[in-house]
Amino acid sequence: MVNTYYNAFGGARKLCFTEMGYLTPEGYGKLPGGFAWAQNTTVGQQAQWLAEAASLSANSGKVRLLIVFNVDFDYWGDDPQAGYAIIRPGNSCPACDSLHGVLRNPIAMCAADREM
């Protein structure tokens, strides 16, 4: 996917992912029917997959921006936004730890990108 969209503009523009997130019901309960596809996703998987996406993006040279969706939404209902949140019930944040592990100095990475 990255290569397809990057090459669609002849490599002239880096990509921006504006809503990168993974849904998990862990800590909340059963997901509504339309979101049942994520019922077995764990917080550990959410953390791992976000870290992998960030690492692949940072190392590709083709991605300028990746925005995690979402940090701390707490709505759990027909559209379970809280399930995408990286800050989980009880204020734990496994994704924060995994992202920190792959993006040791995100400010420096942004500064380096501006120089390109």
mmCIF file of C-alpha atoms in Angstrom:
data_model
loop_
_atom_site.group_PDB
_atom_site.id
_atom_site.type_symbol
_atom_site.label_atom_id
_atom_site.label_comp_id
_atom_site.label_asym_id
_atom_site.label_seq_id
_atom_site.Cartn_x
_atom_site.Cartn_y
_atom_site.Cartn_z
ATOM 1 C CA MET A 1 0.000 0.000 0.000
ATOM 2 C CA VAL A 2 2.759 2.458 0.888
ATOM 3 C CA ASN A 3 4.586 1.908 -2.390
ATOM 4 C CA THR A 4 1.368 2.175 -4.416
ATOM 5 C CA TYR A 5 0.388 5.557 -3.007
ATOM 6 C CA TYR A 6 3.915 6.902 -2.803
ATOM 7 C CA ASN A 7 4.499 6.018 -6.447
ATOM 8 C CA ALA A 8 1.124 7.474 -7.504
ATOM 9 C CA PHE A 9 2.738 10.888 -7.055
ATOM 10 C CA GLY A 10 6.024 9.836 -8.578
ATOM 11 C CA GLY A 11 7.683 9.852 -5.168
ATOM 12 C CA ALA A 12 7.318 13.631 -4.999
ATOM 13 C CA ARG A 13 5.254 13.609 -1.792
ATOM 14 C CA LYS A 14 5.609 11.634 1.405
ATOM 15 C CA LEU A 15 2.531 9.919 2.808
ATOM 16 C CA CYS A 16 0.519 10.947 5.861
ATOM 17 C CA PHE A 17 -1.507 8.409 7.824
ATOM 18 C CA THR A 18 -4.063 10.406 9.779
ATOM 19 C CA GLU A 19 -5.992 7.702 11.670
ATOM 20 C CA MET A 20 -3.787 4.713 12.447
ATOM 21 C CA GLY A 21 -5.430 2.591 15.075
ATOM 22 C CA TYR A 22 -6.447 -0.889 16.115
ATOM 23 C CA LEU A 23 -9.670 -1.726 17.924
ATOM 24 C CA THR A 24 -9.631 -3.947 20.998
ATOM 25 C CA PRO A 25 -12.464 -4.556 23.464
ATOM 26 C CA GLU A 26 -10.061 -5.540 26.235
ATOM 27 C CA GLY A 27 -11.112 -3.825 29.452
ATOM 28 C CA TYR A 28 -14.529 -2.866 28.092
ATOM 29 C CA GLY A 29 -16.498 -5.972 27.175
ATOM 30 C CA LYS A 30 -18.233 -7.201 24.056
ATOM 31 C CA LEU A 31 -18.088 -5.083 20.928
ATOM 32 C CA PRO A 32 -21.272 -4.031 19.091
ATOM 33 C CA GLY A 33 -22.209 -6.268 16.140
ATOM 34 C CA GLY A 34 -20.708 -4.083 13.432
ATOM 35 C CA PHE A 35 -17.327 -4.261 15.160
ATOM 36 C CA ALA A 36 -17.323 -7.972 16.010
ATOM 37 C CA TRP A 37 -14.364 -8.462 13.655
ATOM 38 C CA ALA A 38 -12.096 -7.066 16.401
ATOM 39 C CA GLN A 39 -13.559 -9.029 19.321
ATOM 40 C CA ASN A 40 -10.433 -11.166 19.784
ATOM 41 C CA THR A 41 -7.853 -8.387 19.401
ATOM 42 C CA THR A 42 -5.863 -7.852 22.582
ATOM 43 C CA VAL A 43 -4.273 -4.706 23.985
ATOM 44 C CA GLY A 44 -0.935 -6.441 23.483
ATOM 45 C CA GLN A 45 -1.669 -6.870 19.783
ATOM 46 C CA GLN A 46 -2.791 -3.247 19.537
ATOM 47 C CA ALA A 47 0.524 -2.136 21.061
ATOM 48 C CA GLN A 48 2.587 -4.457 18.876
ATOM 49 C CA TRP A 49 0.808 -3.535 15.634
ATOM 50 C CA LEU A 50 1.058 0.221 16.290
ATOM 51 C CA ALA A 51 4.774 -0.126 17.007
ATOM 52 C CA GLU A 52 5.270 -2.158 13.839
ATOM 53 C CA ALA A 53 3.353 0.406 11.768
ATOM 54 C CA ALA A 54 5.397 3.256 13.266
ATOM 55 C CA SER A 55 8.682 1.434 12.698
ATOM 56 C CA LEU A 56 7.846 0.504 9.110
ATOM 57 C CA SER A 57 6.710 4.055 8.416
ATOM 58 C CA ALA A 58 9.777 5.660 9.969
ATOM 59 C CA ASN A 59 12.168 3.341 8.162
ATOM 60 C CA SER A 60 10.473 3.502 4.759
ATOM 61 C CA GLY A 61 11.588 7.009 3.860
ATOM 62 C CA LYS A 62 8.155 7.409 2.291
ATOM 63 C CA VAL A 63 6.035 8.443 5.281
ATOM 64 C CA ARG A 64 6.137 11.929 6.734
ATOM 65 C CA LEU A 65 3.413 11.632 9.372
ATOM 66 C CA LEU A 66 1.562 8.953 11.291
ATOM 67 C CA ILE A 67 -1.188 10.008 13.697
ATOM 68 C CA VAL A 68 -2.343 7.421 16.216
ATOM 69 C CA PHE A 69 -6.116 7.131 16.515
ATOM 70 C CA ASN A 70 -6.794 7.639 19.327
ATOM 71 C CA VAL A 71 -5.146 8.531 22.602
ATOM 72 C CA ASP A 72 -7.855 8.698 25.248
ATOM 73 C CA PHE A 73 -11.437 8.590 23.943
ATOM 74 C CA ASP A 74 -13.711 6.996 26.513
ATOM 75 C CA TYR A 75 -16.985 6.511 24.609
ATOM 76 C CA TRP A 76 -18.057 2.861 24.556
ATOM 77 C CA GLY A 77 -21.325 2.269 22.740
ATOM 78 C CA ASP A 78 -22.602 1.766 19.211
ATOM 79 C CA ASP A 79 -19.339 3.277 17.910
ATOM 80 C CA PRO A 80 -16.782 2.000 20.453
ATOM 81 C CA GLN A 81 -14.162 4.755 20.194
ATOM 82 C CA ALA A 82 -12.668 3.824 23.567
ATOM 83 C CA GLY A 83 -11.559 0.512 22.082
ATOM 84 C CA TYR A 84 -9.140 2.334 19.771
ATOM 85 C CA ALA A 85 -7.656 4.407 22.620
ATOM 86 C CA ILE A 86 -4.082 3.620 23.557
ATOM 87 C CA ILE A 87 -4.664 4.795 27.135
ATOM 88 C CA ARG A 88 -6.681 1.949 28.556
ATOM 89 C CA PRO A 89 -8.977 1.598 31.580
ATOM 90 C CA GLY A 90 -6.868 2.073 34.698
ATOM 91 C CA ASN A 91 -4.570 4.478 32.794
ATOM 92 C CA SER A 92 -2.244 1.789 31.471
ATOM 93 C CA CYS A 93 -0.716 2.370 28.054
ATOM 94 C CA PRO A 94 1.079 -0.662 26.602
ATOM 95 C CA ALA A 95 1.172 1.082 23.208
ATOM 96 C CA CYS A 96 3.042 4.027 24.754
ATOM 97 C CA ASP A 97 5.778 1.645 25.843
ATOM 98 C CA SER A 98 5.977 -0.131 22.482
ATOM 99 C CA LEU A 99 5.924 3.142 20.514
ATOM 100 C CA HIS A 100 8.619 4.603 22.752
ATOM 101 C CA GLY A 101 10.730 1.558 21.994
ATOM 102 C CA VAL A 102 10.659 2.149 18.230
ATOM 103 C CA LEU A 103 10.537 5.945 18.204
ATOM 104 C CA ARG A 104 13.249 6.832 20.663
ATOM 105 C CA ASN A 105 13.471 10.458 19.601
ATOM 106 C CA PRO A 106 10.409 11.464 17.571
ATOM 107 C CA ILE A 107 11.227 15.191 17.779
ATOM 108 C CA ALA A 108 14.620 14.617 16.183
ATOM 109 C CA MET A 109 12.978 12.483 13.513
ATOM 110 C CA CYS A 110 10.578 15.319 12.693
ATOM 111 C CA ALA A 111 13.441 17.823 12.553
ATOM 112 C CA ALA A 112 15.386 15.567 10.193
ATOM 113 C CA ASP A 113 12.326 15.256 7.963
ATOM 114 C CA ARG A 114 12.057 19.067 7.705
ATOM 115 C CA GLU A 115 15.619 19.241 6.422
ATOM 116 C CA MET A 116 14.766 16.981 3.453
#
